[in-house]
CSV table of C-alpha atoms and ligand atoms in Angstrom, one decimal:
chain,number,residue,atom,x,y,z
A,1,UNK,CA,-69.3,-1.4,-8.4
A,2,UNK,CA,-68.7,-5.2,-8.1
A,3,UNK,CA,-66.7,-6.4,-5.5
A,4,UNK,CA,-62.9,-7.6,-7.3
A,5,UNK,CA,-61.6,-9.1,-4.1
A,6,UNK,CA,-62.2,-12.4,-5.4
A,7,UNK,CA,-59.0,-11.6,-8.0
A,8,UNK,CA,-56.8,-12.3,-5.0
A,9,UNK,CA,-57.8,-16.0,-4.7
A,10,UNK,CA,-54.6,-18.2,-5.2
A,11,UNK,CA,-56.3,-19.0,-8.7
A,12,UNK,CA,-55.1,-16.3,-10.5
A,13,UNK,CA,-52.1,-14.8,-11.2
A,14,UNK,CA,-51.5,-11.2,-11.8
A,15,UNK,CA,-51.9,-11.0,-15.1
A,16,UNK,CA,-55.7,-12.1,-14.9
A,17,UNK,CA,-56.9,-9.0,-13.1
A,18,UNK,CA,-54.9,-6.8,-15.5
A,19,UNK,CA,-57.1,-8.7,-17.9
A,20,UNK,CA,-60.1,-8.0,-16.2
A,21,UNK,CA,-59.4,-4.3,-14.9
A,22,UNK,CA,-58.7,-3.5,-18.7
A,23,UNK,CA,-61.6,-5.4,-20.1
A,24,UNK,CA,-64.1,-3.9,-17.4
A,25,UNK,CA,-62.9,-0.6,-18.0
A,26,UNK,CA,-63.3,-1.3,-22.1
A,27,UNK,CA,-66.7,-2.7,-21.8
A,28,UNK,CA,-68.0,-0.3,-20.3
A,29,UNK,CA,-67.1,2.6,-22.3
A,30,UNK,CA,-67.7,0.0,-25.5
A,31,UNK,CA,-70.2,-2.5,-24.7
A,32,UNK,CA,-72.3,-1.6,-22.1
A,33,UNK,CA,-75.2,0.5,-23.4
A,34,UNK,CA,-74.8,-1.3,-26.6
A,35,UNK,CA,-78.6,-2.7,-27.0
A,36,UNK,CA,-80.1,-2.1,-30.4
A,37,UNK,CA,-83.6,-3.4,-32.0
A,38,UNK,CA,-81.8,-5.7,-34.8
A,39,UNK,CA,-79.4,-8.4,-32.8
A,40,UNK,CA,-78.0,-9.5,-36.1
A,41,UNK,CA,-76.5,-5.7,-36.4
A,42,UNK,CA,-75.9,-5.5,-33.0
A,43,UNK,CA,-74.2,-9.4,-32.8
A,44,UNK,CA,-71.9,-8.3,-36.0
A,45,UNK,CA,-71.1,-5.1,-34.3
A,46,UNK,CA,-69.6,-6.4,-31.0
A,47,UNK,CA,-67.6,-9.2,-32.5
A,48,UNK,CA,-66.0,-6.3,-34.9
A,49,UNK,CA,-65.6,-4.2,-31.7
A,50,UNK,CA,-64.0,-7.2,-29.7
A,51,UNK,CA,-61.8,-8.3,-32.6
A,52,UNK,CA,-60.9,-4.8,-33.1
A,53,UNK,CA,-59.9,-4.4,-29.1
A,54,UNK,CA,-57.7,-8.1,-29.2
A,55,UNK,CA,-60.3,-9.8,-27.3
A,56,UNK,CA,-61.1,-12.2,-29.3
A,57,UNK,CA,-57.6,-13.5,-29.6
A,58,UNK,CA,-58.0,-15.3,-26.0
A,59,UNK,CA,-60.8,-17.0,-27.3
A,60,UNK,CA,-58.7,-19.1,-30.5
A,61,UNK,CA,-56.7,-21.9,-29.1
A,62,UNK,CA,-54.0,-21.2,-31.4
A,63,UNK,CA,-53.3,-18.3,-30.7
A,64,UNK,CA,-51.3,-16.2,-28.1
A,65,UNK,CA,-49.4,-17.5,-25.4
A,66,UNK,CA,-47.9,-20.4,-27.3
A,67,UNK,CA,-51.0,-21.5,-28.6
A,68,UNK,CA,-52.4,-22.7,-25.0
A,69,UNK,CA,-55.7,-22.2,-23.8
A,70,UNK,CA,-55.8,-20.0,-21.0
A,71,UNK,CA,-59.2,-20.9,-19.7
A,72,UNK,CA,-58.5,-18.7,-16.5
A,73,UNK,CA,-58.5,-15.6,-19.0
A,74,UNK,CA,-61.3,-16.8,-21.3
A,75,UNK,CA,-63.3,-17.5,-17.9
A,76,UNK,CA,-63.0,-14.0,-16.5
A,77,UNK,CA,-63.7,-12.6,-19.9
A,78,UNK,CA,-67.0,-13.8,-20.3
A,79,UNK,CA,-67.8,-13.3,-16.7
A,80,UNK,CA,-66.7,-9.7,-17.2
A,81,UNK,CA,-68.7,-9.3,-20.5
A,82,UNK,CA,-71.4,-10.9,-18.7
A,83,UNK,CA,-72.1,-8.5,-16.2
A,84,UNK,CA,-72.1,-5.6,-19.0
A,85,UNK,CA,-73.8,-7.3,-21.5
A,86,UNK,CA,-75.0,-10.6,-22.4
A,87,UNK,CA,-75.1,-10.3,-26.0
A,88,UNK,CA,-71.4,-9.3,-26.2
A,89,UNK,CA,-70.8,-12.3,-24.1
A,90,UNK,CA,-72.5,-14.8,-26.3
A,91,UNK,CA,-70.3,-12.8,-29.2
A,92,UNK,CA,-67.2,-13.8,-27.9
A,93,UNK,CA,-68.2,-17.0,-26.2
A,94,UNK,CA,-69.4,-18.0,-30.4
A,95,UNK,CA,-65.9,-17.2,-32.1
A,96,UNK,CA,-64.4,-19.4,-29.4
A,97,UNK,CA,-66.9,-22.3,-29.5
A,98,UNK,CA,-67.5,-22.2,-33.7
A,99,UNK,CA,-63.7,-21.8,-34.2
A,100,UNK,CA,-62.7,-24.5,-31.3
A,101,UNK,CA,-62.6,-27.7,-33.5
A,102,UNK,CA,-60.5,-25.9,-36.4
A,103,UNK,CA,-58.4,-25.1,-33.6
A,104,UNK,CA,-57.7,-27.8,-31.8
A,105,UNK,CA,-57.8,-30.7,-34.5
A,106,UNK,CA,-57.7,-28.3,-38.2
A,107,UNK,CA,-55.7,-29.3,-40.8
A,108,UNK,CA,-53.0,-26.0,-41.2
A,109,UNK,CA,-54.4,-24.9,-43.5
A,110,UNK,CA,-57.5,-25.0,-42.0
A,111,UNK,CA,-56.1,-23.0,-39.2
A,112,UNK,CA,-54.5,-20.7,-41.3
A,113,UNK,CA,-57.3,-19.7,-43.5
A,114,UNK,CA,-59.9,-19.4,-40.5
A,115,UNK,CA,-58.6,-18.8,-37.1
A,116,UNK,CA,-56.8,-15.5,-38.2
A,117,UNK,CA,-60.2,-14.3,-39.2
A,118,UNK,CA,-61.7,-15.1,-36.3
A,119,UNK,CA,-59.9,-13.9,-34.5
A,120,UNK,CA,-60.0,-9.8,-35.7
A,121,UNK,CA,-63.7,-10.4,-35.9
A,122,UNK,CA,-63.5,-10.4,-39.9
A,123,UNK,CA,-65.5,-13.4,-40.1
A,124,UNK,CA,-68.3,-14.9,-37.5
A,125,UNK,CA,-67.7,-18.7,-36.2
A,126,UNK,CA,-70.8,-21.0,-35.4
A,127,UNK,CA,-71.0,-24.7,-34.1
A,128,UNK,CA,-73.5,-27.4,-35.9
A,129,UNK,CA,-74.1,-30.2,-33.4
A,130,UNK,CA,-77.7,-29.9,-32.1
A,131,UNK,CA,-80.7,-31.7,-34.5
A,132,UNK,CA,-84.4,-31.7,-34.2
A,133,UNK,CA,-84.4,-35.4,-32.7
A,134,UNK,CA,-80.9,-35.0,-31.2
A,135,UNK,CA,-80.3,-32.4,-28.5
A,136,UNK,CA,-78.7,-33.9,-25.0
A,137,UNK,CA,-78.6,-37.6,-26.9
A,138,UNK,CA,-76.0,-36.3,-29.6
A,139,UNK,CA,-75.2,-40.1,-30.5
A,140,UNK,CA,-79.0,-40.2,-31.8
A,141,UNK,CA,-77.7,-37.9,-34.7
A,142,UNK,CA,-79.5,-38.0,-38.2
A,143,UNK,CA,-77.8,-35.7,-40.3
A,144,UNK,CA,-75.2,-37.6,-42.9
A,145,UNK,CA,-72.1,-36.7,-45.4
A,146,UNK,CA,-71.0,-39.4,-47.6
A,147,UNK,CA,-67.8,-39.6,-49.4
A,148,UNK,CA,-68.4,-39.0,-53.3
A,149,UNK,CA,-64.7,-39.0,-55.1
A,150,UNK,CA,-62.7,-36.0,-53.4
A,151,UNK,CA,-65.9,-34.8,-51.6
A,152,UNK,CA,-68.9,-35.5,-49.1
A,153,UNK,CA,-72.3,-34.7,-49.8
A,154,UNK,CA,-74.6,-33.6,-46.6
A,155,UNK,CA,-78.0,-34.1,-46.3
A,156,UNK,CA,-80.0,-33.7,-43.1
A,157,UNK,CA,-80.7,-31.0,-40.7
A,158,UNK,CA,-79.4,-28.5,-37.4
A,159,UNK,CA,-81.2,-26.6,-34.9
A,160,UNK,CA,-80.8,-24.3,-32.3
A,161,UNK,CA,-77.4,-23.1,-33.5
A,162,UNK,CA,-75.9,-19.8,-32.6
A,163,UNK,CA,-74.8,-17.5,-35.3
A,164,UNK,CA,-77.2,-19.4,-37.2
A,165,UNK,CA,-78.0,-17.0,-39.9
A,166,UNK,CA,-74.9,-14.4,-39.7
A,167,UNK,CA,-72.2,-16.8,-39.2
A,168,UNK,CA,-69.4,-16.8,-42.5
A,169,UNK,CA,-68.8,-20.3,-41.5
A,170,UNK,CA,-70.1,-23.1,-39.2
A,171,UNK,CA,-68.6,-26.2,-38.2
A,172,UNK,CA,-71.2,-29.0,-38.6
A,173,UNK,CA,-70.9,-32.8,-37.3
A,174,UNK,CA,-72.6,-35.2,-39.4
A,175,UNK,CA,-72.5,-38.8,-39.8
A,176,UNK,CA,-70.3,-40.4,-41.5
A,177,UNK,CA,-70.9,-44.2,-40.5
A,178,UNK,CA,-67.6,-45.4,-39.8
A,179,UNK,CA,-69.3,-47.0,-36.7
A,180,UNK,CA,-72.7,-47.2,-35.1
A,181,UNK,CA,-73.2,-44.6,-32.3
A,182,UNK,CA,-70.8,-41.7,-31.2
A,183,UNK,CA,-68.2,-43.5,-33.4
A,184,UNK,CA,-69.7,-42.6,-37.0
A,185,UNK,CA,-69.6,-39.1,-36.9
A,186,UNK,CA,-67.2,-36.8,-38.9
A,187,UNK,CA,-66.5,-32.7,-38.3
A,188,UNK,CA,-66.7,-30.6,-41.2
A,189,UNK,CA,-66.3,-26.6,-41.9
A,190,UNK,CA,-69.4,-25.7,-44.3
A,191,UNK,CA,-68.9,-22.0,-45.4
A,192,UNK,CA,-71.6,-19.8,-45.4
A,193,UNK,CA,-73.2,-20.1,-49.3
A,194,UNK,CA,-72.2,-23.1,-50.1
A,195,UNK,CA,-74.8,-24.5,-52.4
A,196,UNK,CA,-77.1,-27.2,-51.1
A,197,UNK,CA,-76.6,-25.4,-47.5
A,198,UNK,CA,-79.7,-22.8,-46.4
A,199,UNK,CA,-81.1,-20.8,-43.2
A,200,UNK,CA,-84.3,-23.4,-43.0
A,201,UNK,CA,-85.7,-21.3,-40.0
A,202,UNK,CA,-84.7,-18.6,-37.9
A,203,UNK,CA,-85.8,-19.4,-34.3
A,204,UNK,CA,-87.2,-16.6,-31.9
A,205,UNK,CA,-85.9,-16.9,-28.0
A,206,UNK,CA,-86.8,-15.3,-24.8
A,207,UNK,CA,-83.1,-13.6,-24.9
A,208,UNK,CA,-82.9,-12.8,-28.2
A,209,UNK,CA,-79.6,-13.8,-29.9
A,210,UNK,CA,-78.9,-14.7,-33.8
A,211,UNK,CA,-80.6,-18.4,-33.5
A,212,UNK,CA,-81.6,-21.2,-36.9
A,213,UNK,CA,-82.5,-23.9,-37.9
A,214,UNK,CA,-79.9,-25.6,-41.1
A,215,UNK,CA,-80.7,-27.6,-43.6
A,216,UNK,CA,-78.5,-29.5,-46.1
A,217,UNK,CA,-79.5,-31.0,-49.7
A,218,UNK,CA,-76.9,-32.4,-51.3
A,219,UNK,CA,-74.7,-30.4,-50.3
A,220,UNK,CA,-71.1,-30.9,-51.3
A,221,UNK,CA,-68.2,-29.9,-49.7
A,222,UNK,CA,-64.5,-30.8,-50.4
A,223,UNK,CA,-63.0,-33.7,-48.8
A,224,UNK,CA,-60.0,-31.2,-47.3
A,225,UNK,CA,-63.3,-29.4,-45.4
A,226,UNK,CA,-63.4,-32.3,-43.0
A,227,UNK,CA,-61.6,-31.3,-39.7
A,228,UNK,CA,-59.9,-34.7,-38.2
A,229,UNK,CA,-60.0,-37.9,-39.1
A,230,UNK,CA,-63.1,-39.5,-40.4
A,231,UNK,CA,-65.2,-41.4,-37.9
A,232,UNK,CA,-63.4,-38.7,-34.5
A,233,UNK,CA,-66.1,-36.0,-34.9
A,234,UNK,CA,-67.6,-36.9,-31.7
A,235,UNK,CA,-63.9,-36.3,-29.7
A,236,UNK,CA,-64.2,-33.3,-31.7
A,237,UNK,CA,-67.3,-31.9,-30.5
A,238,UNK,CA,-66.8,-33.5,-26.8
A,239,UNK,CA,-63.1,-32.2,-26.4
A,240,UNK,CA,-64.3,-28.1,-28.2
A,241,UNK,CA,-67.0,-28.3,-25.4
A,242,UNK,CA,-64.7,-29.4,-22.8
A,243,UNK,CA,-62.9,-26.1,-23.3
A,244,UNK,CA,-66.0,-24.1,-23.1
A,245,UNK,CA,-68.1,-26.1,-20.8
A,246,UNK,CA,-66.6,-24.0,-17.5
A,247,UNK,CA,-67.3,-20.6,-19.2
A,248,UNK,CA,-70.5,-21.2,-19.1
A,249,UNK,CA,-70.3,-20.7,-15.6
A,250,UNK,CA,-68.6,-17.9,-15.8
A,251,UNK,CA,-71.0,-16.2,-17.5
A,252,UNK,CA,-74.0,-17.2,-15.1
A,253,UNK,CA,-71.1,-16.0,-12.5
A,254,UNK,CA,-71.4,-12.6,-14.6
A,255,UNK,CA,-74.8,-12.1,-14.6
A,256,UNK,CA,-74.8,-13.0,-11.3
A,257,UNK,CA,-73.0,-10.4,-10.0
A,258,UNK,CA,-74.7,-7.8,-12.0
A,259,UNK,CA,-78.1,-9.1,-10.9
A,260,UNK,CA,-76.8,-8.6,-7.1
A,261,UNK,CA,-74.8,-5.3,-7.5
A,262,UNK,CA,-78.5,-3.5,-9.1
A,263,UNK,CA,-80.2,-5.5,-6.6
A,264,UNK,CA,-78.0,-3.9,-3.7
A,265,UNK,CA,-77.9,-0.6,-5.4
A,266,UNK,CA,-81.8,-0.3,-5.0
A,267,UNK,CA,-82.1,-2.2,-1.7
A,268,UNK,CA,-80.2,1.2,-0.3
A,269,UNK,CA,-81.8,3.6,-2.2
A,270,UNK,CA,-85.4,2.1,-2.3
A,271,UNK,CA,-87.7,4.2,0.9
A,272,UNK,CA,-90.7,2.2,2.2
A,273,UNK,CA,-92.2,2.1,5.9
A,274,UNK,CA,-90.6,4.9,7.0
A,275,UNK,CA,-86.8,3.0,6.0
A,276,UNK,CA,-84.6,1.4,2.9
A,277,UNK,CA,-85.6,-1.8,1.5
A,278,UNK,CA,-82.2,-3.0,2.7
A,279,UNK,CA,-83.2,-2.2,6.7
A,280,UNK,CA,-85.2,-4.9,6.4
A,281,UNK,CA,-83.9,-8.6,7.7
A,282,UNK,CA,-85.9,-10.1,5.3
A,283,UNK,CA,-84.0,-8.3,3.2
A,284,UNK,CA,-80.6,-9.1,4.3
A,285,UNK,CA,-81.4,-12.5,4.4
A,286,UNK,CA,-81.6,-12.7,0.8
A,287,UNK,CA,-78.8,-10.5,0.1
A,288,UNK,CA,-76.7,-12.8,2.9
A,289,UNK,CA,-77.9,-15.6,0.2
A,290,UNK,CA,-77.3,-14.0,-3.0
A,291,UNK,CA,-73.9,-12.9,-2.1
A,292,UNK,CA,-73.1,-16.8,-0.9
A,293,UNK,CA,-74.5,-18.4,-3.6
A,294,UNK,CA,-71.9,-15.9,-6.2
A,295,UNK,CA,-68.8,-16.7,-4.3
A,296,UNK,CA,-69.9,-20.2,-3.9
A,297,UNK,CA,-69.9,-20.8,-7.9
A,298,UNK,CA,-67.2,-18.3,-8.4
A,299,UNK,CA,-65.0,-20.8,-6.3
A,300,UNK,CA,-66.2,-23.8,-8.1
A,301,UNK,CA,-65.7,-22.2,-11.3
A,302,UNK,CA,-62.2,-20.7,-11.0
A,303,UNK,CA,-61.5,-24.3,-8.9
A,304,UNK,CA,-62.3,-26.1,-12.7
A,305,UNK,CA,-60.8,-23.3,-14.4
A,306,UNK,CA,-57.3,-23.2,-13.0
A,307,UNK,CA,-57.2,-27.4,-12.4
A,308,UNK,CA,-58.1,-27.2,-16.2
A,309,UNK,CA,-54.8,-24.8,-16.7
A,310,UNK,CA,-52.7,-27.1,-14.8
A,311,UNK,CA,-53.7,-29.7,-17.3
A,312,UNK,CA,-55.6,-31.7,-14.5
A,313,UNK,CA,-59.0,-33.6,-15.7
A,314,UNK,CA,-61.8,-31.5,-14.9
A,315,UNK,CA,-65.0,-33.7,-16.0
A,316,UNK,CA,-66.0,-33.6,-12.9
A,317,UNK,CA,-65.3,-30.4,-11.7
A,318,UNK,CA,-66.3,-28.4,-14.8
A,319,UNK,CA,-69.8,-29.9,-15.1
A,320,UNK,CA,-70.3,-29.0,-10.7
A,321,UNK,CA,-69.9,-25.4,-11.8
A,322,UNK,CA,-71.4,-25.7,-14.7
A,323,UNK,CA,-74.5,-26.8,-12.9
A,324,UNK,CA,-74.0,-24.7,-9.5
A,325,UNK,CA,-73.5,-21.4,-11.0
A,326,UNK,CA,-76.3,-21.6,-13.9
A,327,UNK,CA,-79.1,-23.1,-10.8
A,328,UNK,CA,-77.4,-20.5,-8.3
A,329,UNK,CA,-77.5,-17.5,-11.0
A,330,UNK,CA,-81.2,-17.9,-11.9
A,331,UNK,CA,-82.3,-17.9,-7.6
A,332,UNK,CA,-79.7,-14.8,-7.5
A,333,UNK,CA,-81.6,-13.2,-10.6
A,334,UNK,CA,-85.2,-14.1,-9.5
A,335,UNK,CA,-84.1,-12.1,-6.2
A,336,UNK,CA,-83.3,-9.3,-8.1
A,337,UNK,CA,-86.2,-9.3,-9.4
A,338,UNK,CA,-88.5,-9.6,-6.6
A,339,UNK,CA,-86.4,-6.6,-5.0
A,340,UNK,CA,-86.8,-4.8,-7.6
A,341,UNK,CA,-90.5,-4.9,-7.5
A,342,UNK,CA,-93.0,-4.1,-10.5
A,343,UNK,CA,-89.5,-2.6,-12.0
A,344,UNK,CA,-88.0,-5.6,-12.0
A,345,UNK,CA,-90.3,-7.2,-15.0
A,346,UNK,CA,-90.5,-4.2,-17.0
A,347,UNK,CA,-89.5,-4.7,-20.3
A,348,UNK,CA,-85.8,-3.3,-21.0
A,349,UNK,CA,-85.0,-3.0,-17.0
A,350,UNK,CA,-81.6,-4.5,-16.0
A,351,UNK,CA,-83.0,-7.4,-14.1
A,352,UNK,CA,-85.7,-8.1,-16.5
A,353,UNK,CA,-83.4,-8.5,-19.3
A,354,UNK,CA,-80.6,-10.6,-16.7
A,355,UNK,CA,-84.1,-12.8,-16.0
A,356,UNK,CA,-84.5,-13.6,-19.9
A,357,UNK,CA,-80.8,-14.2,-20.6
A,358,UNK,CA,-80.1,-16.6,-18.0
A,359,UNK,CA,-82.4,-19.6,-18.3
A,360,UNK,CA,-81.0,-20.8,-21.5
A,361,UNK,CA,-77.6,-21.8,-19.8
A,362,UNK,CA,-79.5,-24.4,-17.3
A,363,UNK,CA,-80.1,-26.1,-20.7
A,364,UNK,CA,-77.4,-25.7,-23.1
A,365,UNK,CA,-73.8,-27.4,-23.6
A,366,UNK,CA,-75.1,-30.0,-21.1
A,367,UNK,CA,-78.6,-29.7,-19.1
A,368,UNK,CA,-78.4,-29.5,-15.4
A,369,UNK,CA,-79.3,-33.2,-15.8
A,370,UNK,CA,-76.8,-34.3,-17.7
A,371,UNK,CA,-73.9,-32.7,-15.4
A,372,UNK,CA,-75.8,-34.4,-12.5
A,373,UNK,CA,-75.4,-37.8,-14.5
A,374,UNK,CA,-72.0,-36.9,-15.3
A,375,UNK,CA,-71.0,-36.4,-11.6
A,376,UNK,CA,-72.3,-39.4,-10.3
A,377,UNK,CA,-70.4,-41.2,-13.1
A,378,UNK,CA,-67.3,-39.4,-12.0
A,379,UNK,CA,-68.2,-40.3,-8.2
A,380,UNK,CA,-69.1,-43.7,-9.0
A,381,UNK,CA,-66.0,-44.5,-11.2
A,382,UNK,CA,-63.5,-42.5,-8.5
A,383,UNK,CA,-65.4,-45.5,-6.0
A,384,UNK,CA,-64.6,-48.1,-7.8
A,385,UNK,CA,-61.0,-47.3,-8.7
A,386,UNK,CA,-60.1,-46.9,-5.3
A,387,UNK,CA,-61.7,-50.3,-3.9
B,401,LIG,C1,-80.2,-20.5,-26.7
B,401,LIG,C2,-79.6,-21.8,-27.2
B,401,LIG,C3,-78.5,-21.8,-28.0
B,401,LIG,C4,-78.0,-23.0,-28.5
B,401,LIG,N1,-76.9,-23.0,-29.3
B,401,LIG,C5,-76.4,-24.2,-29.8
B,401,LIG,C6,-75.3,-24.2,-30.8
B,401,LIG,O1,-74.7,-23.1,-31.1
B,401,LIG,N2,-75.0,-25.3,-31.3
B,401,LIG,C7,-75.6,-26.5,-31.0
B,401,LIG,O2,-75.2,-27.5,-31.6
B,401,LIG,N3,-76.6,-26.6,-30.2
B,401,LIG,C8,-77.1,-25.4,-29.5
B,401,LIG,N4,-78.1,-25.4,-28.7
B,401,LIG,C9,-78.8,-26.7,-28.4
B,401,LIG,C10,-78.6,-27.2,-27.0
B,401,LIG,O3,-77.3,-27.8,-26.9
B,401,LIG,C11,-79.7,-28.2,-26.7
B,401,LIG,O4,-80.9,-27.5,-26.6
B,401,LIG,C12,-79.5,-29.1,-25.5
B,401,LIG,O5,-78.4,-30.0,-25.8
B,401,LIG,C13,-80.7,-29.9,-25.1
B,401,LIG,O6,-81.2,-30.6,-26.2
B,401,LIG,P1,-82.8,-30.5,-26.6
B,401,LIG,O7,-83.2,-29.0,-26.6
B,401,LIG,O8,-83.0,-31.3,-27.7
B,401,LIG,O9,-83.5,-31.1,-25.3
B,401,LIG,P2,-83.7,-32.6,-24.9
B,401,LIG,O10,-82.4,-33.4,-25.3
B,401,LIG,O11,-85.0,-33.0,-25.5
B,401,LIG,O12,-83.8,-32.5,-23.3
B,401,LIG,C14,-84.9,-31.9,-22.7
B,401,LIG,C15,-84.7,-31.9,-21.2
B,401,LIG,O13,-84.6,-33.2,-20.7
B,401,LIG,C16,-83.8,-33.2,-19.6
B,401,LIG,N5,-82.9,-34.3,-19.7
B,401,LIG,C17,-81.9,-34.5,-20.6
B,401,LIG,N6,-81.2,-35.6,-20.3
B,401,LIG,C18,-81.8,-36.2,-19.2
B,401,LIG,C19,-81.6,-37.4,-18.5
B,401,LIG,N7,-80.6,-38.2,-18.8
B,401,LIG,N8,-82.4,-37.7,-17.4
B,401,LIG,C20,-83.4,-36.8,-17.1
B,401,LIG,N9,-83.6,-35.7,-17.8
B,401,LIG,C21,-82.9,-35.4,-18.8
B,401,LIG,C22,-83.2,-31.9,-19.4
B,401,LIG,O14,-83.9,-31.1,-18.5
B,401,LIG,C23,-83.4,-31.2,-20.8
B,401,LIG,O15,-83.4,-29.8,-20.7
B,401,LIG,C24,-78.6,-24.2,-28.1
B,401,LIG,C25,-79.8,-24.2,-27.3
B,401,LIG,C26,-80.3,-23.0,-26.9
B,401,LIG,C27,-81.5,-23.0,-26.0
């Protein structure tokens, strides 16, 4: 049983570990055990199951609580889902992060026709930004829509997108040539089936998760599909990630804490030399270690999460938890591991699967790099200004 003392911090207000004592108690009954052979089945399953539960209304910026973000609440649910299950984490962490731009900069009726959706689970949300030549260098972007009459046509390709394959709808950023650079780029909402739009790929992973590769020929989509103004889909993308950067966090935070709760678990229970694994000092050491470097990023991320609430910048702050808790959770999981012994990387054990699912959140929505870079730009800038 995790340790909730951490709800007390001057972060939160009550109503976030109602949240969480009612999710934890949901997921487990619901989502826990829930591993199947065929992810797409499994994927579809849980965001029906979360939209079904309300969930998913946390994650829609225009919804709830006067259509405010409460990243506090969306942090804590994927840190909770996280520990349980990192499939039904990516789930809900997707509706938010395909359905993000629509909410934030949609036309109404944009909002209207998808967000509702989305929201009950009835149709699955993924975000187009990624390209073969254009991962952490998103300006370098290939892909292009050109205006034909009351439409654009899109030619050009994706990878690495989430959903990719199961998703009713994506939300694709393509280059519209307003301006060289960052500046060029438009945000569209390319339903699944739209001629000219196909699955090029499905892409295999280490954790698996629905995963492809698009491609666009001709395709034509109505002018009313583009979300904001032309030429502001790089704000778009930047500010939908902003809202979602610190979760990321959260969810290393989540598996994290599951990693160190089996960990512990076994430490008691495991006999060897006439003791427990945990007599050991060795031992404690790491467990002195693990349980530092969880509360360490759990500060950091509730710190960006709750500044973010206030409606404080968080650049800064959001991309040191970002990086802390994704470096901090894989040390904490390869501990696990270790402790766990031959156990530990047997296929379908706890720690073996945490071990798979964490290492692609040190690259994704922002390499560690790239937070590094970003904090030193925060650093240097903060410098200057007060010179
Ligand atoms: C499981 C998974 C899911 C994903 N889902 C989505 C999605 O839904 N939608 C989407 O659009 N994209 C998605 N991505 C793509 C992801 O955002 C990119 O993989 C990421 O931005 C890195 O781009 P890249 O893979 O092209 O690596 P590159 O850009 O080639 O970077 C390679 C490495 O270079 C290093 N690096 C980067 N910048 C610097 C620097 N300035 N200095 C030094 N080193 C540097 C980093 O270690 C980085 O990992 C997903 C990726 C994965 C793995």
């Amino acid at each position: 049983m995790a340790d909730k003392a951490y709800l007390d911090w001057p972060f939160f207000e009550p109503r976030h570990a109602e949240l969480e004592a009612a999710l934890d108690a949901w997921a487990l009954e619901h989502v826990r055990g829930l591993h199947g052979k065929d992810v797409d089945a499994d994927c579809r399953q849980l965001v029906r199951l979360l939209g079904e539960a309300g969930w998913l209304h946390h994650a829609i910026a225009s919804e709830g609580d006067g259509g405010k973000i409460d990243t506090r609440a969306i942090c804590l649910i994927r840190e909770t889902l996280a520990r349980h299950n990192g499939l039904a984490d990516f789930a809900f962490a997707m509706q938010g992060l395909g359905s993000g731009a629509i909410s934030l900069f949609g036309s109404q009726a944009q909002r209207e026709h998808y967000s509702p959706r989305v929201a009950r689970g009835e149709a699955i949300a993924a975000f187009a930004l990624s390209e073969p030549g254009a991962g952490s260098d998103v300006a370098a972007m290939q892909c292009a829509a050109r205006q034909d009459g009351d439409s654009y046509v899109l030619d050009g390709e994706k990878t690495w997108i989430s959903n990719g394959g199961i998703a009713d709808f994506y939300v694709v950023f393509a280059r519209t040539g307003e301006a060289p650079g960052a500046r060029g780029i438009s945000a569209f909402v390319v339903d699944a089936g739209t001629p000219g739009f196909e699955i090029a790929e499905r892409i295999e992973v280490i954790a698996p998760h629905p995963l492809a590769r698009l491609r666009f020929d001709a395709c034509r989509v109505p002018a009313a599909q583009r979300i904001g103004e032309a030429g502001q889909g790089f704000k778009v993308a930047m500010a939908t990630l902003d809202v979602f950067r610190t979760s990321v966090a959260a969810a290393a935070l989540g598996f994290a804490r599951r990693a160190f709760d089996e960990a512990l678990a076994h430490a008691t229970r495991r006999q060897m030399f006439g003791q427990t694994l945990a007599d050991f000092q060795l031992t404690q050491a790491r467990l002195a270690q693990m349980a530092t470097q969880i509360d360490a990023s759990a500060l950091l991320t509730y710190r960006a999460a709750w500044q973010r609430d206030r409606g404080a910048k968080v650049t800064k702050e959001a991309a040191m938890a970002k990086m802390t808790a994704t470096e901090s959770a894989q040390q904490v999981i390869d501990a696990a591991v270790q402790m766990f012994g031959g156990l530990g990387v047997t296929s379908g054990h706890p720690a073996e699967m945490l071990y798979r699912e964490i290492r692609a959140l040190r690259i994704y929505e922002g390499a560690t790099e790239v937070q590094q870079l970003i904090i030193a730009r925060e650093l240097l800038r903060e410098a200057k200004e007060s010179s």
